[in-house]
Coordinates of C-alpha atoms in Angstrom, one line a residue:
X204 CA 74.9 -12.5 -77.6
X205 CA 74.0 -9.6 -75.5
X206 CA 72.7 -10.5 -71.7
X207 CA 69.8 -9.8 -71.1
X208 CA 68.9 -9.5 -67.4
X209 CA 66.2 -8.8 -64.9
X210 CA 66.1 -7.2 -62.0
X211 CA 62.1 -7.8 -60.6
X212 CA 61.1 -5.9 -56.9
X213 CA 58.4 -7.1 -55.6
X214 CA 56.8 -3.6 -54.8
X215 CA 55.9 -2.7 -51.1
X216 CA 55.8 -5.9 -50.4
X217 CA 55.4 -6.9 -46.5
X218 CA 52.6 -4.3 -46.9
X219 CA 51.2 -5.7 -50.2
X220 CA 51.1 -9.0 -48.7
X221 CA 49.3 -7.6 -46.1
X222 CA 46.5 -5.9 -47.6
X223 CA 45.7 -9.3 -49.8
X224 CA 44.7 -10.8 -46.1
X225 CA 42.8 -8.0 -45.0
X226 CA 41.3 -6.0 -48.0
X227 CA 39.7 -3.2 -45.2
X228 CA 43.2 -1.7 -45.3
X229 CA 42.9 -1.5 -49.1
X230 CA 43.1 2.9 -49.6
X231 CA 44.4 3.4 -46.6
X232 CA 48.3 4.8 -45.6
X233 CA 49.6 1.1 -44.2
X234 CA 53.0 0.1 -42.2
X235 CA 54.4 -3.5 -41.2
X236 CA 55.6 -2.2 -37.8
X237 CA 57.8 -3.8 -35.2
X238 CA 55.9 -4.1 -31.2
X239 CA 56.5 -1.1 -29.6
X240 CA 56.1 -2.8 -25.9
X241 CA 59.2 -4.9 -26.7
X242 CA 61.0 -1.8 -27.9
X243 CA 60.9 -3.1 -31.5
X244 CA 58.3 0.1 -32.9
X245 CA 60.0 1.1 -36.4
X246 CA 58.4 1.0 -39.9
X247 CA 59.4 -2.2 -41.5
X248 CA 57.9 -1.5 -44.7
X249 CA 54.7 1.1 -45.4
X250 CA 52.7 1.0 -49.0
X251 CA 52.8 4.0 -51.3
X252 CA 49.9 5.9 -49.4
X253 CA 51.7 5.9 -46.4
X254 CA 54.8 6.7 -48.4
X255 CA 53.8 10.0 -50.1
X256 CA 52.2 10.9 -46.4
X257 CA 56.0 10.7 -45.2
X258 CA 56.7 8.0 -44.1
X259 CA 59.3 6.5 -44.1
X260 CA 61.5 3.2 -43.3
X261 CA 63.4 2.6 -40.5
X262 CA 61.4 5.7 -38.6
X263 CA 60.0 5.2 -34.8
X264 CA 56.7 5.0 -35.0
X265 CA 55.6 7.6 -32.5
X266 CA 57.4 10.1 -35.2
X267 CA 55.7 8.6 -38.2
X268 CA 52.0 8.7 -36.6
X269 CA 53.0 12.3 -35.7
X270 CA 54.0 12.7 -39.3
X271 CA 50.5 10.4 -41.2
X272 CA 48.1 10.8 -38.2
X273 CA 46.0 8.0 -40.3
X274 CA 48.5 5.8 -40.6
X275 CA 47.5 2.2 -39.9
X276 CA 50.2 -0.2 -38.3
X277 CA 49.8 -4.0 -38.9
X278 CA 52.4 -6.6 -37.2
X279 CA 54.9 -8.1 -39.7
X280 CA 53.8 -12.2 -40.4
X281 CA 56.9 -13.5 -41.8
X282 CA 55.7 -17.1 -42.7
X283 CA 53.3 -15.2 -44.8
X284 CA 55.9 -13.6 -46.8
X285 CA 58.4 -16.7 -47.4
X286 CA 55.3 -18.0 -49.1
X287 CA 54.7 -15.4 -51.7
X288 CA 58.4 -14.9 -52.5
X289 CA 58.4 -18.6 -52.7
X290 CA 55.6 -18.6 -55.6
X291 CA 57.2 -15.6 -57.3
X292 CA 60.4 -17.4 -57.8
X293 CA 58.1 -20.5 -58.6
X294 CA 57.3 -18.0 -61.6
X295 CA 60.5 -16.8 -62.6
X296 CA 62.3 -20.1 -62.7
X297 CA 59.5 -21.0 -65.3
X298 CA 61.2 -19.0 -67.3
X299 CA 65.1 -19.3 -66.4
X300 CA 67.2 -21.2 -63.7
X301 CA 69.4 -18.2 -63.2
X302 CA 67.7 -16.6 -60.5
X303 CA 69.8 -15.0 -57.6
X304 CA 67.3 -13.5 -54.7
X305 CA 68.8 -10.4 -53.0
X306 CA 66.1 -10.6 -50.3
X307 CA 62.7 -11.8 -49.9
X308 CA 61.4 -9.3 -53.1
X309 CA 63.7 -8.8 -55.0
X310 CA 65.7 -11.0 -57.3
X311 CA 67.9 -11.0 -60.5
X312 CA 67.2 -13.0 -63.8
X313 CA 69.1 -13.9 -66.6
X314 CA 67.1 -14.7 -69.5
X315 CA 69.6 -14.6 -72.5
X316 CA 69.1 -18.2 -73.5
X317 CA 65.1 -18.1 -73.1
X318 CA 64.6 -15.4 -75.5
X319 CA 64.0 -18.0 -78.4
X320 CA 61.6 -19.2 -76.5
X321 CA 59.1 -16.5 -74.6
X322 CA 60.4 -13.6 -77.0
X323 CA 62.8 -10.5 -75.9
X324 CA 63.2 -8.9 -72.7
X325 CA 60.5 -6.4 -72.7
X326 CA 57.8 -9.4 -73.6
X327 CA 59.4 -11.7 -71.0
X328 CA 59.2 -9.1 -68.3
X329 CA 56.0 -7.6 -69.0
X330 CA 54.6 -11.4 -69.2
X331 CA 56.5 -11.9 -65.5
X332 CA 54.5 -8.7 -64.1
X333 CA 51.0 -10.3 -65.6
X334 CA 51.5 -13.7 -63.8
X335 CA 52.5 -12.3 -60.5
X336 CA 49.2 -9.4 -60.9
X337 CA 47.3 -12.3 -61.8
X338 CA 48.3 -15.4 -60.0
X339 CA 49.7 -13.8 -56.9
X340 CA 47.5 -10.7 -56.4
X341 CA 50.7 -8.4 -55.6
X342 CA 52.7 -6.2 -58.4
X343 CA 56.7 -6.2 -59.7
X344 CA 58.7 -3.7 -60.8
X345 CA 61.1 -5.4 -63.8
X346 CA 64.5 -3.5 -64.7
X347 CA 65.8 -5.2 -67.9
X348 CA 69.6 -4.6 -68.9
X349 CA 72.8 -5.7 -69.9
X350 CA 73.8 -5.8 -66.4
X351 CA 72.9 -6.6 -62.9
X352 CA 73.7 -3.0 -61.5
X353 CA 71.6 -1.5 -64.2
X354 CA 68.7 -3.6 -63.8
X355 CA 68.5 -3.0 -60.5
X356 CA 68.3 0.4 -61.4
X357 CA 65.8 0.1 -63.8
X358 CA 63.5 -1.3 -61.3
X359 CA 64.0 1.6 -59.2
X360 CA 63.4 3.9 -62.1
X361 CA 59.4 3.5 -62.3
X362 CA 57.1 2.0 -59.6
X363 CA 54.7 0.3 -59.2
X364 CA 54.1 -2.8 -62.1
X365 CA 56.3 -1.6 -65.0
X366 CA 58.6 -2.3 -67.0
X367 CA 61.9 -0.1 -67.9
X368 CA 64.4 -1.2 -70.3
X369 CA 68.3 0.3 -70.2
X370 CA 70.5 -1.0 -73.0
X371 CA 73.9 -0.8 -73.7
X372 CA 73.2 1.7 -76.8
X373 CA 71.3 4.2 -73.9
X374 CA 72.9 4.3 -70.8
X375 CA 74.2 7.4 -70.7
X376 CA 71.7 8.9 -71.9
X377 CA 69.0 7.1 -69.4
X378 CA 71.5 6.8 -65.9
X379 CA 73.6 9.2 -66.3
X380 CA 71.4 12.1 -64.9
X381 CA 70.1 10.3 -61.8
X382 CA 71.4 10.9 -58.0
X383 CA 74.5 9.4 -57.8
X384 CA 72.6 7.9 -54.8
X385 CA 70.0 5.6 -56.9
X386 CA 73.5 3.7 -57.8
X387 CA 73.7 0.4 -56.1
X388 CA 75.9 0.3 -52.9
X389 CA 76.2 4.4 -52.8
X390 CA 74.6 4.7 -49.4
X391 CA 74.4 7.7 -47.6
X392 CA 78.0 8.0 -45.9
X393 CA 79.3 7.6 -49.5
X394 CA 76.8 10.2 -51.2
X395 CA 78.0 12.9 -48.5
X396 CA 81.8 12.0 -49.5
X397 CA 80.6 11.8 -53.0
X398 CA 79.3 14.9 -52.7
X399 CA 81.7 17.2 -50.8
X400 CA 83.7 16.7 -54.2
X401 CA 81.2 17.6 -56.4
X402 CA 79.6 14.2 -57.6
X403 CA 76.0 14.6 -57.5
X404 CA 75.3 12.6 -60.3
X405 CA 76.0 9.2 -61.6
X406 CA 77.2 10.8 -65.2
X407 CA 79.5 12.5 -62.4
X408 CA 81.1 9.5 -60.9
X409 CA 81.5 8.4 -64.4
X410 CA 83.5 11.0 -65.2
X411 CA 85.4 11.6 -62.0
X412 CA 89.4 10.6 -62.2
X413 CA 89.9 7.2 -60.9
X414 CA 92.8 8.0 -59.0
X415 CA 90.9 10.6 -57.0
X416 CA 87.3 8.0 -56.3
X417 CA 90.1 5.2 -55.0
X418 CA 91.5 8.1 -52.8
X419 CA 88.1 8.6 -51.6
X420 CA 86.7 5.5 -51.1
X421 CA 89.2 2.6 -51.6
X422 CA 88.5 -0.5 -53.9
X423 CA 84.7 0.5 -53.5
X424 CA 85.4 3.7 -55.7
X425 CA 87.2 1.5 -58.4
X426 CA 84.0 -0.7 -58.6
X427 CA 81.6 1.8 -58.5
X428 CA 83.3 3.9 -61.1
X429 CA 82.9 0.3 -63.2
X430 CA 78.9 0.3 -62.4
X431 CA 78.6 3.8 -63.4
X432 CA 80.5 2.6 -67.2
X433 CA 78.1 -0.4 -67.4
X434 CA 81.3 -2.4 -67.0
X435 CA 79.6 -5.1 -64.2
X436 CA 80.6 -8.4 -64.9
X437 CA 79.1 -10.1 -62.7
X438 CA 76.5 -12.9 -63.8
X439 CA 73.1 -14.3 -62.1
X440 CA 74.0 -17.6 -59.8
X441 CA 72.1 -20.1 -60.6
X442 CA 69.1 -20.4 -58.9
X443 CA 69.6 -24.2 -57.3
X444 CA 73.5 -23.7 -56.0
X445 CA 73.1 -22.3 -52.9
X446 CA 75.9 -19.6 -52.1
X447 CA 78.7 -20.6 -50.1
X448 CA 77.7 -18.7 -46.3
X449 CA 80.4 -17.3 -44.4
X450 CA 78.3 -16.7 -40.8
X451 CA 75.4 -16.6 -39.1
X452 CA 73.8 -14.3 -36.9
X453 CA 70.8 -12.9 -35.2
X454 CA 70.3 -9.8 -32.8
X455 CA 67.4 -8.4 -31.1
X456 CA 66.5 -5.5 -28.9
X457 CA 65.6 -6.5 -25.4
X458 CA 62.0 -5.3 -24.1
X459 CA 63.2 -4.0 -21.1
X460 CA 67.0 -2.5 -20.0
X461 CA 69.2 -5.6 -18.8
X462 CA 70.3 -5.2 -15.7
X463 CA 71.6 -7.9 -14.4
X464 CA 74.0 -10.8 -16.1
X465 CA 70.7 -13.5 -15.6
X466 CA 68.8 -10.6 -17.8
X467 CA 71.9 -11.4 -20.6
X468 CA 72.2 -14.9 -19.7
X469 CA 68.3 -15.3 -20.8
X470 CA 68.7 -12.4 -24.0
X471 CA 71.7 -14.7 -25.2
X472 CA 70.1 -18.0 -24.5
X473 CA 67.5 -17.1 -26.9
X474 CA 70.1 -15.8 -29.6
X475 CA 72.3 -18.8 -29.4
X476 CA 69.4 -21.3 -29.8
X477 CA 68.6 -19.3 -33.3
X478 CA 72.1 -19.2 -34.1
X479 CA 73.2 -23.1 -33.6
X480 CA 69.5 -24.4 -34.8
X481 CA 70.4 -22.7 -38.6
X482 CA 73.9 -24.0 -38.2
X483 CA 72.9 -27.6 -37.8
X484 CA 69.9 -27.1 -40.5
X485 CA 72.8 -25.8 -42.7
X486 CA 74.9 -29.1 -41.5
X487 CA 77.8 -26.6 -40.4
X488 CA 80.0 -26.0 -37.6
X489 CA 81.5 -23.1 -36.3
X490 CA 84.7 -21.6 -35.3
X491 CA 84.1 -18.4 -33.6
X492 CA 81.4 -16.5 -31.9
X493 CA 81.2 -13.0 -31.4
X494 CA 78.6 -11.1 -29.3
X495 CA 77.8 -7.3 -29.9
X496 CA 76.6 -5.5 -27.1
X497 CA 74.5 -2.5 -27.2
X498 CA 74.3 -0.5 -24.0
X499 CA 71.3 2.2 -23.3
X500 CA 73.3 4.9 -23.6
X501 CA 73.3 3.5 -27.5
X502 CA 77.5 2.8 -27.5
X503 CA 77.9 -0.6 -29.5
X504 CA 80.9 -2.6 -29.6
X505 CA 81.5 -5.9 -30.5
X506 CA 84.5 -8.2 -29.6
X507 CA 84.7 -12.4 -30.3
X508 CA 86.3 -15.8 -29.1
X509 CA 87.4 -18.7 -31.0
X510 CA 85.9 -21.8 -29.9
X511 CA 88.4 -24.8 -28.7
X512 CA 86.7 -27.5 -31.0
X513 CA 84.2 -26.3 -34.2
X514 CA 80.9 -26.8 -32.8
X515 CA 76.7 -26.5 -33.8
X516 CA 75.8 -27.0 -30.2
X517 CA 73.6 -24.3 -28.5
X518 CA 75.4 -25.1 -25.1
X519 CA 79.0 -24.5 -26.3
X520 CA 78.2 -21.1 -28.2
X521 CA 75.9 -20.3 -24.6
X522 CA 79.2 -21.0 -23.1
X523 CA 81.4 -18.6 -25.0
X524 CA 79.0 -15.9 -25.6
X525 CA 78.6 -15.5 -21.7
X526 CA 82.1 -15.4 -21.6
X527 CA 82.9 -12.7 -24.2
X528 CA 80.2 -10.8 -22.2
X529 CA 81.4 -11.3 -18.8
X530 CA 85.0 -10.3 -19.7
X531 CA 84.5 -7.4 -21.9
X532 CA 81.6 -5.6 -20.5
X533 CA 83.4 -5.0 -17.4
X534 CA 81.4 -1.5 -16.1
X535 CA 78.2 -3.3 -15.3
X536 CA 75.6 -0.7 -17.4
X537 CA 72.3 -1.6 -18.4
X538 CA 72.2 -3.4 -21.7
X539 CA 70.1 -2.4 -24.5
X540 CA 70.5 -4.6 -27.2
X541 CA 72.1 -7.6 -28.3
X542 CA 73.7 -10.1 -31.4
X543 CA 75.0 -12.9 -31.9
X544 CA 77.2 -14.3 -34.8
X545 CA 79.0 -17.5 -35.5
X546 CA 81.7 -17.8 -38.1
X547 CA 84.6 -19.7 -39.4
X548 CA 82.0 -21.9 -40.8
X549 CA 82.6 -25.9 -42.6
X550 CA 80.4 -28.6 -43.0
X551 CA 79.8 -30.9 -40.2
X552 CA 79.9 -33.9 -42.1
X553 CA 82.4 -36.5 -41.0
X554 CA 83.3 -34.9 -37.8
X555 CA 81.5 -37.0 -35.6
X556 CA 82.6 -40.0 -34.2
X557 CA 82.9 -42.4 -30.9
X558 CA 85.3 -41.0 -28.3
X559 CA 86.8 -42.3 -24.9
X560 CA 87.8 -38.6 -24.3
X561 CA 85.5 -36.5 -21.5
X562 CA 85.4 -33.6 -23.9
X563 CA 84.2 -35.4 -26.8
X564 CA 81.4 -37.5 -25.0
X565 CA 79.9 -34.2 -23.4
X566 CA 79.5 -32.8 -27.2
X567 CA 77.8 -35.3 -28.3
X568 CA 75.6 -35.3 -25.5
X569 CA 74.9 -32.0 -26.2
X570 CA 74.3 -32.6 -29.7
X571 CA 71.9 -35.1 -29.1
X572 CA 69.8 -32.7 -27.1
X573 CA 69.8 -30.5 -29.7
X574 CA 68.6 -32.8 -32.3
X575 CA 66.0 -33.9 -29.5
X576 CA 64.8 -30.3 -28.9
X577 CA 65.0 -29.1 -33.3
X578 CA 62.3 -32.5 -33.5
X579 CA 60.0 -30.9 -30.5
X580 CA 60.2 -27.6 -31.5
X581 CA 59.6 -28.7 -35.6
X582 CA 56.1 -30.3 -34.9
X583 CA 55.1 -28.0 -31.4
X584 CA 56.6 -24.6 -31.9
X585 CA 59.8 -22.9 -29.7
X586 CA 58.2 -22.7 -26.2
X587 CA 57.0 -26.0 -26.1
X588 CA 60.1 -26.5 -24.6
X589 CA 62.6 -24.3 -22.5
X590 CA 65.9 -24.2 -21.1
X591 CA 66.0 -23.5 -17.3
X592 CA 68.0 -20.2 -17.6
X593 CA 65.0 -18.8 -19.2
X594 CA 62.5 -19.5 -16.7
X595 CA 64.5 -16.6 -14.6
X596 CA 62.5 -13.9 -16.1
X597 CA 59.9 -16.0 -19.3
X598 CA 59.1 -12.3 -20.2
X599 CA 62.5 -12.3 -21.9
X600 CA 63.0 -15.5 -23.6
X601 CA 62.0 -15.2 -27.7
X602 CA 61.6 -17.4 -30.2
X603 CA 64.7 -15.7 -32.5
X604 CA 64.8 -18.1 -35.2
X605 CA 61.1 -17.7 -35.7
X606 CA 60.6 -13.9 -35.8
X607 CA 63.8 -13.6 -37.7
X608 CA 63.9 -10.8 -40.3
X609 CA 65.5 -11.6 -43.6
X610 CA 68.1 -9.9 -44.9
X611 CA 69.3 -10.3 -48.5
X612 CA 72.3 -12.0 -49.8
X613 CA 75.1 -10.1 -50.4
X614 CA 75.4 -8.9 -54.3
X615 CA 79.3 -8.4 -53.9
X616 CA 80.0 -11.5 -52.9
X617 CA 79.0 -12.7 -56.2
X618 CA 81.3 -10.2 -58.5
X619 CA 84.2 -11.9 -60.4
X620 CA 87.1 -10.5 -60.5

């Protein structure tokens, strides 16, 4: 039996969702923005006014008001989002359990087996985009095809709320014309080296020599010379087993330079706190932290530390990330940015237990603090409670866990070989 999978995006989403809670913004050229007084002013999203005004993603807002003097900037509300891609998946897994999100709006279905059931693709997709017009308010573009990679283009194909079908006897014919950019995973550095050579489109890529795409690009090449045949195997994870996650980060762009290590101390206070809470919600531990440092004159480098026991304690990845910072940013410049990233990451279970030894005691003190402060800050919010460092300068401190963006799962970790 043929697959049959979906690929449904959620279209213009943050902004969508946006417009449901305040309909005055309904006709009008709309972006989620960042806050420009912390230094955070890009377009997270925009709707399709804003869009065919130029605006685009990514884009400073100063140049994109220039650009759509209109344009209407909203703050992003997260919690709002998580709900709606909560309910649309509600929907989908009414109709399969194979549903893999690849971010908050978008996510592939596999819907071979239902087809006896709520009739072929076309009817099941076209019977998704109704529920989530009606129940939801918002619209979904629905790619339907043989495989993930073309779905996804599909979904690109025609916006917003429809429905576009590529089969195995028409993709030539349908993809084969398109940018080689609409192809998943050619970004723009491999569309330039794409087309230095020639390759514009993806009928191009198809028919480009192997040898020469691994030349150009390595491994990547081979796959995407696979995607471009319709050849990607790769099936739709089920939508209750949760991917195995291999680290866990955060990052943030500091309000003001940092000048000082107390300024750092604070900035990486606040990313650590994000960092550990997710680990010990994830019951992990990790192995090694690494801290990427951002100066203002926008040179980024990044450089890590394994830790001497596997830990989920905000104290002992403080500890390490001050560390990494003192030792490697050694000419004293004002910082712009920061990250954060723990890795080398296994479940916790088990790996507490009574000890004599000084070491041990002290982590587990500290990771009875931690569960002490997760409980406070669960029922009162982050700043109901602080650590002291961050009293130095409150104007720094953020709540990084909370105004987290998400950012989707990875699609190549789930190819088999």
């Amino acid at each position: 039996m043929e697959p049959v999978i979906f690929h449904s995006d959620m279209n213009n989403f943050y902004a969508s969702v946006e417009i449901l809670f305040d309909l005055t913004l309904k006709g009008k050229p709309v972006a989620v923005a960042g806050d420009e007084e912390a230094r955070h002013g890009i377009v997270l999203a925009k709707n399709d006014i804003a869009k065919g005004l130029g605006v685009h993603t990514g884009q400073v807002l100063w140049e994109e008001r220039q650009q759509c003097p209109g344009l209407v900037c909203v703050p992003a509300h997260y919690d709002r989002y998580l709900y709606f891609s909560g309910a649309a998946r509600e929907i989908y897994t009414s109709y399969t359990d194979q549903v893999e999100p690849f971010g908050l709006d978008e996510c592939w279905l596999d819907v071979t087996g239902s087809t006896g059931l709520f009739g072929d693709g076309p009817t099941i997709a076209n019977d998704i985009r109704a529920r989530i017009r009606r129940e939801l308010g918002l619209t979904v573009s629905v790619g339907v095809s043989f495989s993930k990679v073309f779905a996804k283009l599909g979904s690109d194909m025609r916006k917003p709320d429809a429905t576009t079908v590529i089969m195995k006897e028409n993709f030539r014919e349908t993809t084969w014309a398109l940018p080689v950019s609409d192809l998943l995973y050619v970004g723009p550095a491999t569309t330039r080296k794409l087309v230095r050579f020639g390759i514009t489109t993806i009928g191009g890529l198809a028919q480009t020599n192997v040898d020469l795409l691994y030349w150009l690009l390595g491994k990547n090449g081979i796959m995407l010379h696979r995607f471009a045949h319709g050849m990607d195997r790769s099936g739709v994870r089920p939508y209750y087993l949760s991917p195995p996650i291999k680290s866990i980060g955060n990052s943030t762009t500091a309000p003001r330079d940092l000048v000082s290590l107390d300024d750092v101390k604070i900035t990486l206070m606040a990313l650590c706190e994000s960092v550990a809470a997710r680990l010990r919600e994830q019951d992990c531990v990790c192995t090694t932290v690494a801290v990427g440092i951002r100066d203002n004159r926008l040179i980024h480098y990044d450089r890590q530390i394994r830790l001497a026991r596997p830990s989920a304690n905000t104290m002992d990845l403080w500890e390490a990330a001050v560390e990494l910072f003192r030792r490697h940013h050694t000419d004293g410049g004002p910082v712009r940015s920061l990250s954060m990233k723990a890795s080398g990451l296994s479940l916790a279970e088990g790996m507490e237990q009574m000890s004599l030894f000084p070491e041990e005691q002290k982590a587990q003190r500290r990771a009875a603090i931690d569960r002490t402060l997760d409980k406070l800050r669960a029922k009162y919010g982050y700043f109901c409670i602080r650590r002291a460092v961050t009293l130095l300068d409150p104007a720094l401190d953020l709540d990084a866990k909370g105004d987290h963006i998400i950012h989707p799962v990875g699609f190549l970790g789930t190819l088999r070989e």
